[in-house]
Amino acid sequence: MLTEERHRLILDLLAEKKVVKLQELVEATSSSESTIRRDLSQLEKEKKLRRVHGGAALLHQKREELSVLEKSTKNIQEKRMIAQYAARFVQNGDCIYLDAGTTTLEMIPYLNAKDIVVVTNGVTHLEALLEKDIPTYLLGGFIKKKTKALIGRGALNSLENYSFDKCFIGVNGIHLEYGYTTPDPEEAMVKSLAIKLSRQAYVLADHSKMNESTFAKIADLQDATIITDELDNELLELYEAKTAIEVVKK
Amino acid sequence: MLTEERHRLILDLLAEKKVVKLQELVEATSSSESTIRRDLSQLEKEKKLRRVHGGAALLHQKREELSVLEKSTKNIQEKRMIAQYAARFVQNGDCIYLDAGTTTLEMIPYLNAKDIVVVTNGVTHLEALLEKDIPTYLLGGFIKKKTKALIGRGALNSLENYSFDKCFIGVNGIHLEYGYTTPDPEEAMVKSLAIKLSRQAYVLADHSKMNESTFAKIADLQDATIITDELDNELLELYEAKTAIEVVKK
DNA sequence: CAAAAATCAATCAAAAACATTCATTTACAA
DNA sequence: TTGTAAATGAATGTTTTTGATTGATTTTTG
């Protein structure tokens, strides 16, 4: 393949996709990494594109990713730990429901079981899921602007058509007496139904959510297995008396 | 083979392929490398082409890259023109369905009617819709990776719960005999149902789609109003005999 | 924070493509 | 036919391109 051809192909692919990985280009052109790197360097010199770690991007590009990055730096370590732990429960062939929310979003990179199918109400989850080539179904319904979660009657109707091996739900409060809670009743209904439709339900929450309760109840403690990252022994015993609980070690 | 002949052949091949390898020319002309090199040098001097390592390329490859950009920009402008025109049909209080696809996506910035509600199967439409603070419902269903459109039984089920004042559908073919068509049958079903559920349906397509047909039929011509950007008078009359059609002026 | 993995730049030798030269062939007019 | 100029193809040494390798750097992971 001619240099000229490669350059053209690279720019075309880039125009189409906004960002391209080096490996994709290696595949698309059947040439070596070295060659592609040289191409990218040259094209960058010619101001045709911008190199980024792992590939290349269009010159003038939005910084959506940046804002996502900024947003997620805070509790991310803890959430990722929980997410990674939770992802281990997913087995080959499982049909799982992934609740909207950052913790469940973090699970996706660790979903390495084969032949799984994912249903979710989180629009933000889509990109990551498709990136991993996981067949994905989205619930219908009303879009909640702030969280980009699908809620309402449409979401419940959609959900009723499925049943799951496992579901993974993010919550805002876990409380010995009040069970699992979240601030938005509409979201609570979706989470609640997802739990009912699953053979096994997992609730993901970092330690700041323990012994807290918020407005809308999702389910009773015993309806799900808790996955969290910290809990002193005294409380652990109290919770263990009521339901299964997994505490992820740091 | 005559020199003149060879030169003509080279230029023809080049015009067709944009880039041509020296070896290809050697084969095509049954002459030696040296000869072809001389030809290329000469033609370059005459500004008929540009030599590149390994062969030759069209002279204004750079400009042509631009023109690819221009072309896509032009296409976008046509699409935007159609989209802007279509957006005028949306009135205060309307419930509308926006089909997935780039043309309907372009409509969103022009949706300035008040109190409208939008239902869509295009995940990519979401951001723009929320940006404009338009209450939005998403269909459920399976996510088609390439287009990020929601399709399949889930989408149809979701769709059945609604009915619309107007729907705006992108198509790949408009044909006097075969009606509206699109390549993917799954998408066709969704589009078809949306049209059935709407009091008034609009089909958006630039002129390149006119008199074309693709695999899967969506609906008959008379089931929707066509909005396009170019059509000679003769054809216009033929179409007008069958359905309403709006031709957007440049 | 440290280890592991991925990505990167720099270097080098092999392969491909190059310009140049020269002997031979071809075209064509004398 | 013959002379001459243009065109051709082969041979030469040079330059460019390429893919592999190395160790450095960045990013991800635990």
PDB file of C-alpha atoms (C1' of nucleotides) in Angstrom, chain D:
ATOM      1  C1'  DT D   1      19.506   2.221 -47.322  1.00  0.00           C
ATOM      2  C1'  DT D   2      21.543   5.241 -44.048  1.00  0.00           C
ATOM      3  C1'  DG D   3      22.085   8.750 -40.534  1.00  0.00           C
ATOM      4  C1'  DT D   4      20.170  10.831 -36.636  1.00  0.00           C
ATOM      5  C1'  DA D   5      17.395  11.703 -32.874  1.00  0.00           C
ATOM      6  C1'  DA D   6      14.203   9.888 -29.773  1.00  0.00           C
ATOM      7  C1'  DA D   7      12.726   6.112 -27.037  1.00  0.00           C
ATOM      8  C1'  DT D   8      13.569   2.030 -24.562  1.00  0.00           C
ATOM      9  C1'  DG D   9      15.284  -1.410 -21.154  1.00  0.00           C
ATOM     10  C1'  DA D  10      18.925  -3.065 -18.404  1.00  0.00           C
ATOM     11  C1'  DA D  11      22.533  -2.066 -14.960  1.00  0.00           C
ATOM     12  C1'  DT D  12      24.401   0.738 -11.440  1.00  0.00           C
ATOM     13  C1'  DG D  13      24.800   2.907  -7.066  1.00  0.00           C
ATOM     14  C1'  DT D  14      21.926   5.941  -4.079  1.00  0.00           C
ATOM     15  C1'  DT D  15      17.880   7.234  -1.423  1.00  0.00           C
ATOM     16  C1'  DT D  16      13.545   6.220   0.754  1.00  0.00           C
ATOM     17  C1'  DT D  17      10.564   3.272   3.067  1.00  0.00           C
ATOM     18  C1'  DT D  18       9.676  -0.351   6.052  1.00  0.00           C
ATOM     19  C1'  DG D  19       9.293  -3.580  10.050  1.00  0.00           C
ATOM     20  C1'  DA D  20      11.681  -5.328  13.954  1.00  0.00           C
ATOM     21  C1'  DT D  21      14.077  -4.325  18.193  1.00  0.00           C
ATOM     22  C1'  DT D  22      15.459  -1.734  21.994  1.00  0.00           C
ATOM     23  C1'  DG D  23      14.857   0.903  25.979  1.00  0.00           C
ATOM     24  C1'  DA D  24      12.270   5.023  27.631  1.00  0.00           C
ATOM     25  C1'  DT D  25       7.847   6.965  28.842  1.00  0.00           C
ATOM     26  C1'  DT D  26       3.096   7.014  29.890  1.00  0.00           C
ATOM     27  C1'  DT D  27      -1.091   4.894  31.478  1.00  0.00           C
ATOM     28  C1'  DT D  28      -3.467   1.469  33.877  1.00  0.00           C
ATOM     29  C1'  DT D  29      -3.936  -1.668  37.559  1.00  0.00           C
ATOM     30  C1'  DG D  30      -3.696  -3.650  42.141  1.00  0.00           C
TER      31       DG D  30
END
